[in-house]
Amino acid sequence: MSGNPHYHIIHRMVPLICQALIAAPEDETVWLEGLRMLSNPKLKAALNLTSSIWLPLLLRGLEIARPITVIQSALRLLDHVSEILEPMKICLVKPLRVLGKEEGLEDMEELIHVIEKLDLTIWNREKQLIGRPKESRTAQNSQANTPLPPLSNVQPSQKEQHPLLAEILAHNLPPKSRNVQQAWSQTLLSSAHDNPKVWLHNLFQATLEASSIPELVIASKLGPLIHEELFQTAFMKCYLLLESDQSFKEAETFPIQENVANLVETNIRVGSAGYDAAWSTLLWLENDWQVEPEPMWITQLSHWQQALEAQDKLDEGQEEASFSSFNTRMICYHALGAYQQGYELAQNLFEGLNDHERRNTAHWATAASWHMGDFETMADYLAFHPKGTSKSLYKAVIDVHNGQYASAFHHISKAQSLSYDEVQVQLDIGPHIAHRSLAKTELLIELQEVIQYKSQPEMRDNIINTWKTRFKKSHADPNTWLKRLELWSLAVPPTTFPLQNCFLNTAKLCESSGMSHAAQTILRKITPKVPPPGCKVEYTRLRFDWKTAYQKQDLPGMQHVYNRLISHTQEFLQHIKIDKEELEMEGLGLQPLSVMANHTKLDHQILARRYYRIADWIAVLQGPTWASDEDSQVLNYTSLASKLDNSWYTPAFALADRSILVFETSGYSKSDAIAVSSYIIPALRGLFLAARTKENPDFVIKALLRLVTLWFNFGESTAVLVEVESQLSLTSVEPWLSALPQLIARLGTPQKDLQYTLINLLKSIASQYPHAVIWPLLTATQTSKVEHQDAARVIMSFICTMPDGIRLVDQAELVGKELIRTSASWMEKWRGLIERAIPRQHMMDTAWHEIPDRWELDIESLKAPETPDEEQFVQMFGEQLLQIDRILHRYKSTRQVSLLEFVYRELYKLYGDIEAQLNQWKLPGTKLHLASTAPKLLSLRNCVLTVRGQYDAHLKLDDQAFIDSFVPFVDILSSKQLPRKLVIRSYTSDYTFLLKGNEDLRGDERIMQLFNLINTLLNHSSEAFSRNLHLLPYEVIPLSPSAGLVSWVSNTQQLQSMIQVNRAKNQHSSVNDKEVASLLGHDPDTFDPKREHPRFDPPAEMDKYDKLPIPTKIQRLTAALSHSTQSDLKDVLWQKSPSSDIWIRRRTNFARTVGVSSFVGYIIGLGDRHGSNILIDQLTWGALHIDFGDLFGVAHDRSFLPEKVPFRLTRMMTNAFELASRGGLETPGSRGTFKQASLIVMNVLRDSRSTLLAMLEAFLYDPLLSWTTSPDEPSHAGLAAAQSCTIKAKDTGKAKKPHVPIHVVPSSLAPAQSIMRGVGTGSDVYNQIDNSLITTYMETDSYMARVSSTGMTYSKALQVLAQIERKLIGYHEDSDQLLSINKQVQELIEEATDLKNLSQGYVLGWIPQW
């Protein structure tokens, strides 16, 4: 894992940026920013793997109709990705030619540079070559080592070109073509013309123009000279663009059978964003109306096996197969890789089809024949194949097979030209469709290389290496990989050893994708006639057989496969002349293997994989009892596998996992030196080995976090310290960057030897990456534990000895100190100090004698103000505070109670004066001037400090985002804690942050670290990746235990605020009062929350509500729900979406992100999910969660106002999902997009159980974090929500209990439309509602004292981890019944929507009716 926190979501950034570009197709600002972000060097690795997503948008950015600035940005991006696009550069020829012939663009520097870099020949409108001649260029990116035959010998000046076309090309395309609705309505609804041909011609031209395809828009100007076939392409493009908004609305509003059937087709037409909705709608149609689904519908939704089953059911009793049956089966067989079945079906039925039906199915028949090696039949089918890229590709394949290379090059050239047209037409359908044409482009390149391989023997080794490299970097799509293997087979036999891994990886991908027939076919093709000992193909077949037996729970079958593996391994050992018993005796222990000393690396790798698999299968066959079985060989074989290949992650981590399991199962203690040496030391070594491997970053961080926990749990052992120091000397420091927060959190350990080793490790990291450690160290110096501060300063002193180190440390301390000063002014600090001193009920409730000691440092600072703002505060309030302090010192020594009356009056008056001043800061547009607040920030020059969160260890130092300056004005946001909007300027960009005071953000930083890891795990799941399932993390940067920075989240609004604004706009605000009245048992028609007598007291009301029986609470919530249809969120989504396509995409993204965040939140026990803690991205409608104060089930387990729901899933939210997610269902959300996303994310989380537990274990044992609250303490933020979203009352000037605001304030936060601002003090509910993580710094002078007294103890951590592990295994609460993923998800959805659970929490703040 990279040291940069963004590394975990870097592959998710590209789809998000592209999604923004798709949603704003005409917004120049969005496109400029999006293209600029895609050009960021940090995304280079992600661009390499996601070309199918961004390349279509890059082509769109090169359209001539785009503004010049957008074209320039697109060209700069093209320059940035030229190496990636080398195999597909033919797609760029046409758009670059169009740009080159445009007057004013031909001399554009970016265009010339791109043309030369891609080594293309482009001519301008004067028939002059753009850029230098080819012979004078250096083709930096060309992968071909030998020039291919020229595609054409005709110069542009020699080609025929219609004079009118040349004239049109000389001018700009229309800046913005008419859209489809305008174009068709203006022609179809125009008055009848005397000549119908004229009316048809106008429609013809309008269709070409509205298609938005540059070539067709130009062609529309040619009048009668345009070819009639162009109309087909334009019409199809317009049909896909046509918006059917009203039909969507009608189908959603009136769910009758016909409308629901229309919804299936409508969602299919939208593309992948609508597939889950279409599938759930199809199931609804089948279950409620007993309508059998159309097999073609199921086929279009990529449920291939279900489509075949549905077709089988439909064909029962049919004497002859219909064309629709044949077509469906051919498509499904092709998608499943069952080419033999498709081939046989085509052999039987293709001849009986008419010409139209043959043209529709020729593609599948041709592909099946190709994969079966029947080129003669392939040619017969190809005669009926429609013109296009695929037909030309297949023709070239046949030509290569027949050795007709000249003809093959002709067809390859034609296919490359056609591929651009296909991409253009497919852009609006979606990137997943355009990907198919882009994949064909890669195949065309490889087909050229096949010709090279066959005709130029000296190039063969280079070509095979190129194929292997490209294969590793390509997107893992089984159908594309299968085609690639068939192309290679034209040049080399499948048994070619250098390509064996590519064939095997394809087989594994097919097997995991449900294409077992294709996987077995590959294995048959590549199996040698005489398999050598240790044959990798045979080993892979054994793994497939084991998987099949395991899925069937066939114990005898599993035992049989295990025995075959034992024989397979023994055969190889005999072949390399190794004694089995002698080798296995060296498995355990720390000594290296001596038996294998003279054998090759390949021999080691072969045996490592066999022995690891043997250990794995023994563990399955023996069950959990293996860990307590002294004769079990699981640990021995695992250790042996790790020794055989110490660069392989899997056995190294398994060694640690299994060693710890045996240690714990056997009941050994830390004091047992023999047990520690036998199990803990090997576990540590295994984790170090795992961390040194080149595996995916999430695997490395998993090992490191487990390593940190194990290291510090057993750090008292000398043997452990010796092993750690030895392994640290062998491990590079770069992997440790991802675990910096956990390492620095341990700096205050009381064990000196342990601390010494840790300090040396951090010094090593700092010596190479000082910019990565300086900010976390700065935060560490602000903790209240002296040992922690001193250790951090030792490392900072070490940095000072490095070049520029003193300047770096000085600037970091200056910036950190001044940012903390800016985060909370003296007025805010003293308001908090006074507020905690003033008793809530009785004057003697406060320990007055302790107050002078509590604020001693703050009193001293009044005598030496450092900024103009602090001097002003001293002038206004300094004398009063000093006088109060003197009197309190007198009271401390005399205990004269009469002195307290004066102190109480003065403090109360002082609090009112300060509060009045701070209320002025809440006015819109209020700013702080850094010249008065933190003048030293403005004087910062020649900064060598990077912007926090932007340092990337993989970039050169010159490319880092160094702080240039601070914007001199800081905006104050109007929430209670008055967070600041701060802008830091760098040479690369401006970075906006939310600067928060009076909050400890270190816990949120760890949660963001967890979210980034989960995003990485989701990226590795094809189901999750194809749906773009992800969490929406943000940067959290602690500066101290009471201040920090949070990255600014643009274009977001609170879910609660969106509902409030919509109701206010529609004049439905009275509904809010009625809902509150019903919840509290008042008459909805007479309830007035603004009444003065008796004054409305929310805390007192909640005290009474908590004591109600549950049936009464349910009755009241039901009454509250009856006042509205809970459609506000759904209405806002509809009203804010400019088209039905965008509406569906946003609705889908909302449902998916809610699903992901809900089940991740369930696993970590995240509570306090009121509407202010969920932000909605107004562009994509992704749901972003904030404020992680209630974790690990504390909100669920408290006795006062418990939050019984596992996550927030109210009717307001489910009504915003697609109709099928709630239609005909007792429990909304039980099917549809939300449900499917939930199932996928739960599957990923359960599969990644050990990874998540490793990170959570490190969090829970973090000595700087207190993750627990009192069982009887609901979140303080819940009260804040109540105060911000219910009844508005007059300001009485009384001191109010402050609330803790959300951690991220959306930039588009709506004006406060409060429906409640209760300030009653008649109840002690405020004492019951508190959040320990956020207010820890307020409770005691000693932060570490609170951690040690009420923090996460070892037993608590074990209990929390056990609860999380039960969830990840599939157990629900206290039940011992293991649930399937589907059952577990369904039960949680039912709990989340159950009125019984919804009615029990803090209903005024949580608002369950919303």
mmCIF file with all atom_site columns, N, CA and C in Angstrom, residues 1224-1259:
data_model
loop_
_atom_site.group_PDB
_atom_site.id
_atom_site.type_symbol
_atom_site.label_atom_id
_atom_site.label_alt_id
_atom_site.label_comp_id
_atom_site.label_asym_id
_atom_site.label_entity_id
_atom_site.label_seq_id
_atom_site.pdbx_PDB_ins_code
_atom_site.Cartn_x
_atom_site.Cartn_y
_atom_site.Cartn_z
_atom_site.occupancy
_atom_site.B_iso_or_equiv
_atom_site.pdbx_formal_charge
_atom_site.auth_seq_id
_atom_site.auth_comp_id
_atom_site.auth_asym_id
_atom_site.auth_atom_id
_atom_site.pdbx_PDB_model_num
ATOM 1   N N  . GLY A 1 1224 ? -44.959 -4.526  -4.387 1.00 0.00 ? 1224 GLY A N  1
ATOM 2   C CA . GLY A 1 1224 ? -45.400 -5.863  -4.066 1.00 0.00 ? 1224 GLY A CA 1
ATOM 3   C C  . GLY A 1 1224 ? -44.635 -6.526  -2.937 1.00 0.00 ? 1224 GLY A C  1
ATOM 4   N N  . LEU A 1 1225 ? -43.844 -5.761  -2.186 1.00 0.00 ? 1225 LEU A N  1
ATOM 5   C CA . LEU A 1 1225 ? -43.017 -6.339  -1.124 1.00 0.00 ? 1225 LEU A CA 1
ATOM 6   C C  . LEU A 1 1225 ? -43.473 -5.843  0.236  1.00 0.00 ? 1225 LEU A C  1
ATOM 7   N N  . GLU A 1 1226 ? -43.446 -6.729  1.202  1.00 0.00 ? 1226 GLU A N  1
ATOM 8   C CA . GLU A 1 1226 ? -43.759 -6.330  2.564  1.00 0.00 ? 1226 GLU A CA 1
ATOM 9   C C  . GLU A 1 1226 ? -42.606 -5.533  3.164  1.00 0.00 ? 1226 GLU A C  1
ATOM 10  N N  . THR A 1 1227 ? -41.383 -5.905  2.793  1.00 0.00 ? 1227 THR A N  1
ATOM 11  C CA . THR A 1 1227 ? -40.194 -5.201  3.278  1.00 0.00 ? 1227 THR A CA 1
ATOM 12  C C  . THR A 1 1227 ? -39.534 -4.473  2.113  1.00 0.00 ? 1227 THR A C  1
ATOM 13  N N  . PRO A 1 1228 ? -39.618 -3.139  2.051  1.00 0.00 ? 1228 PRO A N  1
ATOM 14  C CA . PRO A 1 1228 ? -38.978 -2.421  0.941  1.00 0.00 ? 1228 PRO A CA 1
ATOM 15  C C  . PRO A 1 1228 ? -37.468 -2.613  0.969  1.00 0.00 ? 1228 PRO A C  1
ATOM 16  N N  . GLY A 1 1229 ? -36.870 -2.670  -0.225 1.00 0.00 ? 1229 GLY A N  1
ATOM 17  C CA . GLY A 1 1229 ? -35.429 -2.882  -0.315 1.00 0.00 ? 1229 GLY A CA 1
ATOM 18  C C  . GLY A 1 1229 ? -35.043 -4.340  -0.405 1.00 0.00 ? 1229 GLY A C  1
ATOM 19  N N  . SER A 1 1230 ? -36.059 -5.241  -0.434 1.00 0.00 ? 1230 SER A N  1
ATOM 20  C CA . SER A 1 1230 ? -35.763 -6.677  -0.440 1.00 0.00 ? 1230 SER A CA 1
ATOM 21  C C  . SER A 1 1230 ? -35.373 -7.199  -1.807 1.00 0.00 ? 1230 SER A C  1
ATOM 22  N N  . ARG A 1 1231 ? -35.432 -6.393  -2.807 1.00 0.00 ? 1231 ARG A N  1
ATOM 23  C CA . ARG A 1 1231 ? -34.880 -6.747  -4.104 1.00 0.00 ? 1231 ARG A CA 1
ATOM 24  C C  . ARG A 1 1231 ? -34.517 -5.447  -4.806 1.00 0.00 ? 1231 ARG A C  1
ATOM 25  N N  . GLY A 1 1232 ? -33.831 -5.574  -5.916 1.00 0.00 ? 1232 GLY A N  1
ATOM 26  C CA . GLY A 1 1232 ? -33.485 -4.384  -6.674 1.00 0.00 ? 1232 GLY A CA 1
ATOM 27  C C  . GLY A 1 1232 ? -32.022 -3.986  -6.544 1.00 0.00 ? 1232 GLY A C  1
ATOM 28  N N  . THR A 1 1233 ? -31.746 -2.774  -6.970 1.00 0.00 ? 1233 THR A N  1
ATOM 29  C CA . THR A 1 1233 ? -30.373 -2.283  -7.027 1.00 0.00 ? 1233 THR A CA 1
ATOM 30  C C  . THR A 1 1233 ? -29.725 -2.249  -5.651 1.00 0.00 ? 1233 THR A C  1
ATOM 31  N N  . PHE A 1 1234 ? -30.452 -1.739  -4.662 1.00 0.00 ? 1234 PHE A N  1
ATOM 32  C CA . PHE A 1 1234 ? -29.916 -1.682  -3.298 1.00 0.00 ? 1234 PHE A CA 1
ATOM 33  C C  . PHE A 1 1234 ? -29.596 -3.077  -2.779 1.00 0.00 ? 1234 PHE A C  1
ATOM 34  N N  . LYS A 1 1235 ? -30.515 -3.988  -2.965 1.00 0.00 ? 1235 LYS A N  1
ATOM 35  C CA . LYS A 1 1235 ? -30.331 -5.356  -2.466 1.00 0.00 ? 1235 LYS A CA 1
ATOM 36  C C  . LYS A 1 1235 ? -29.147 -6.020  -3.162 1.00 0.00 ? 1235 LYS A C  1
ATOM 37  N N  . GLN A 1 1236 ? -29.037 -5.847  -4.475 1.00 0.00 ? 1236 GLN A N  1
ATOM 38  C CA . GLN A 1 1236 ? -27.939 -6.479  -5.199 1.00 0.00 ? 1236 GLN A CA 1
ATOM 39  C C  . GLN A 1 1236 ? -26.593 -5.920  -4.761 1.00 0.00 ? 1236 GLN A C  1
ATOM 40  N N  . ALA A 1 1237 ? -26.523 -4.594  -4.600 1.00 0.00 ? 1237 ALA A N  1
ATOM 41  C CA . ALA A 1 1237 ? -25.273 -3.985  -4.118 1.00 0.00 ? 1237 ALA A CA 1
ATOM 42  C C  . ALA A 1 1237 ? -24.940 -4.495  -2.721 1.00 0.00 ? 1237 ALA A C  1
ATOM 43  N N  . SER A 1 1238 ? -25.952 -4.641  -1.879 1.00 0.00 ? 1238 SER A N  1
ATOM 44  C CA . SER A 1 1238 ? -25.736 -5.120  -0.517 1.00 0.00 ? 1238 SER A CA 1
ATOM 45  C C  . SER A 1 1238 ? -25.196 -6.544  -0.520 1.00 0.00 ? 1238 SER A C  1
ATOM 46  N N  . LEU A 1 1239 ? -25.754 -7.395  -1.376 1.00 0.00 ? 1239 LEU A N  1
ATOM 47  C CA . LEU A 1 1239 ? -25.295 -8.774  -1.456 1.00 0.00 ? 1239 LEU A CA 1
ATOM 48  C C  . LEU A 1 1239 ? -23.835 -8.840  -1.907 1.00 0.00 ? 1239 LEU A C  1
ATOM 49  N N  . ILE A 1 1240 ? -23.499 -8.031  -2.902 1.00 0.00 ? 1240 ILE A N  1
ATOM 50  C CA . ILE A 1 1240 ? -22.129 -8.064  -3.426 1.00 0.00 ? 1240 ILE A CA 1
ATOM 51  C C  . ILE A 1 1240 ? -21.136 -7.570  -2.379 1.00 0.00 ? 1240 ILE A C  1
ATOM 52  N N  . VAL A 1 1241 ? -21.457 -6.459  -1.731 1.00 0.00 ? 1241 VAL A N  1
ATOM 53  C CA . VAL A 1 1241 ? -20.505 -5.906  -0.760 1.00 0.00 ? 1241 VAL A CA 1
ATOM 54  C C  . VAL A 1 1241 ? -20.390 -6.827  0.446  1.00 0.00 ? 1241 VAL A C  1
ATOM 55  N N  . MET A 1 1242 ? -21.491 -7.461  0.855  1.00 0.00 ? 1242 MET A N  1
ATOM 56  C CA . MET A 1 1242 ? -21.416 -8.387  1.984  1.00 0.00 ? 1242 MET A CA 1
ATOM 57  C C  . MET A 1 1242 ? -20.588 -9.611  1.623  1.00 0.00 ? 1242 MET A C  1
ATOM 58  N N  . ASN A 1 1243 ? -20.700 -10.037 0.393  1.00 0.00 ? 1243 ASN A N  1
ATOM 59  C CA . ASN A 1 1243 ? -19.889 -11.161 -0.065 1.00 0.00 ? 1243 ASN A CA 1
ATOM 60  C C  . ASN A 1 1243 ? -18.406 -10.817 -0.042 1.00 0.00 ? 1243 ASN A C  1
ATOM 61  N N  . VAL A 1 1244 ? -18.070 -9.613  -0.493 1.00 0.00 ? 1244 VAL A N  1
ATOM 62  C CA . VAL A 1 1244 ? -16.671 -9.165  -0.484 1.00 0.00 ? 1244 VAL A CA 1
ATOM 63  C C  . VAL A 1 1244 ? -16.163 -9.052  0.949  1.00 0.00 ? 1244 VAL A C  1
ATOM 64  N N  . LEU A 1 1245 ? -16.973 -8.485  1.830  1.00 0.00 ? 1245 LEU A N  1
ATOM 65  C CA . LEU A 1 1245 ? -16.547 -8.312  3.221  1.00 0.00 ? 1245 LEU A CA 1
ATOM 66  C C  . LEU A 1 1245 ? -16.341 -9.661  3.908  1.00 0.00 ? 1245 LEU A C  1
ATOM 67  N N  . ARG A 1 1246 ? -17.243 -10.598 3.666  1.00 0.00 ? 1246 ARG A N  1
ATOM 68  C CA . ARG A 1 1246 ? -17.102 -11.913 4.299  1.00 0.00 ? 1246 ARG A CA 1
ATOM 69  C C  . ARG A 1 1246 ? -15.911 -12.668 3.727  1.00 0.00 ? 1246 ARG A C  1
ATOM 70  N N  . ASP A 1 1247 ? -15.674 -12.543 2.426  1.00 0.00 ? 1247 ASP A N  1
ATOM 71  C CA . ASP A 1 1247 ? -14.514 -13.194 1.833  1.00 0.00 ? 1247 ASP A CA 1
ATOM 72  C C  . ASP A 1 1247 ? -13.206 -12.591 2.328  1.00 0.00 ? 1247 ASP A C  1
ATOM 73  N N  . SER A 1 1248 ? -13.242 -11.314 2.707  1.00 0.00 ? 1248 SER A N  1
ATOM 74  C CA . SER A 1 1248 ? -12.030 -10.598 3.138  1.00 0.00 ? 1248 SER A CA 1
ATOM 75  C C  . SER A 1 1248 ? -11.989 -10.469 4.658  1.00 0.00 ? 1248 SER A C  1
ATOM 76  N N  . ARG A 1 1249 ? -12.575 -11.428 5.342  1.00 0.00 ? 1249 ARG A N  1
ATOM 77  C CA . ARG A 1 1249 ? -12.710 -11.335 6.794  1.00 0.00 ? 1249 ARG A CA 1
ATOM 78  C C  . ARG A 1 1249 ? -11.376 -11.125 7.489  1.00 0.00 ? 1249 ARG A C  1
ATOM 79  N N  . SER A 1 1250 ? -10.382 -11.894 7.117  1.00 0.00 ? 1250 SER A N  1
ATOM 80  C CA . SER A 1 1250 ? -9.097  -11.801 7.824  1.00 0.00 ? 1250 SER A CA 1
ATOM 81  C C  . SER A 1 1250 ? -8.431  -10.459 7.573  1.00 0.00 ? 1250 SER A C  1
ATOM 82  N N  . THR A 1 1251 ? -8.580  -9.924  6.375  1.00 0.00 ? 1251 THR A N  1
ATOM 83  C CA . THR A 1 1251 ? -7.997  -8.607  6.071  1.00 0.00 ? 1251 THR A CA 1
ATOM 84  C C  . THR A 1 1251 ? -8.634  -7.523  6.925  1.00 0.00 ? 1251 THR A C  1
ATOM 85  N N  . LEU A 1 1252 ? -9.952  -7.521  7.001  1.00 0.00 ? 1252 LEU A N  1
ATOM 86  C CA . LEU A 1 1252 ? -10.654 -6.500  7.771  1.00 0.00 ? 1252 LEU A CA 1
ATOM 87  C C  . LEU A 1 1252 ? -10.357 -6.631  9.258  1.00 0.00 ? 1252 LEU A C  1
ATOM 88  N N  . LEU A 1 1253 ? -10.325 -7.847  9.742  1.00 0.00 ? 1253 LEU A N  1
ATOM 89  C CA . LEU A 1 1253 ? -10.053 -8.043  11.170 1.00 0.00 ? 1253 LEU A CA 1
ATOM 90  C C  . LEU A 1 1253 ? -8.639  -7.609  11.527 1.00 0.00 ? 1253 LEU A C  1
ATOM 91  N N  . ALA A 1 1254 ? -7.698  -7.784  10.601 1.00 0.00 ? 1254 ALA A N  1
ATOM 92  C CA . ALA A 1 1254 ? -6.329  -7.351  10.869 1.00 0.00 ? 1254 ALA A CA 1
ATOM 93  C C  . ALA A 1 1254 ? -6.276  -5.840  11.051 1.00 0.00 ? 1254 ALA A C  1
ATOM 94  N N  . MET A 1 1255 ? -7.002  -5.110  10.204 1.00 0.00 ? 1255 MET A N  1
ATOM 95  C CA . MET A 1 1255 ? -6.988  -3.654  10.335 1.00 0.00 ? 1255 MET A CA 1
ATOM 96  C C  . MET A 1 1255 ? -7.781  -3.209  11.559 1.00 0.00 ? 1255 MET A C  1
ATOM 97  N N  . LEU A 1 1256 ? -8.941  -3.806  11.791 1.00 0.00 ? 1256 LEU A N  1
ATOM 98  C CA . LEU A 1 1256 ? -9.747  -3.411  12.940 1.00 0.00 ? 1256 LEU A CA 1
ATOM 99  C C  . LEU A 1 1256 ? -9.044  -3.750  14.247 1.00 0.00 ? 1256 LEU A C  1
ATOM 100 N N  . GLU A 1 1257 ? -8.296  -4.840  14.259 1.00 0.00 ? 1257 GLU A N  1
ATOM 101 C CA . GLU A 1 1257 ? -7.539  -5.209  15.448 1.00 0.00 ? 1257 GLU A CA 1
ATOM 102 C C  . GLU A 1 1257 ? -6.526  -4.121  15.785 1.00 0.00 ? 1257 GLU A C  1
ATOM 103 N N  . ALA A 1 1258 ? -5.858  -3.609  14.748 1.00 0.00 ? 1258 ALA A N  1
ATOM 104 C CA . ALA A 1 1258 ? -4.891  -2.533  14.980 1.00 0.00 ? 1258 ALA A CA 1
ATOM 105 C C  . ALA A 1 1258 ? -5.583  -1.272  15.474 1.00 0.00 ? 1258 ALA A C  1
ATOM 106 N N  . PHE A 1 1259 ? -6.779  -0.988  14.964 1.00 0.00 ? 1259 PHE A N  1
ATOM 107 C CA . PHE A 1 1259 ? -7.517  0.189   15.417 1.00 0.00 ? 1259 PHE A CA 1
ATOM 108 C C  . PHE A 1 1259 ? -7.906  0.065   16.890 1.00 0.00 ? 1259 PHE A C  1
#
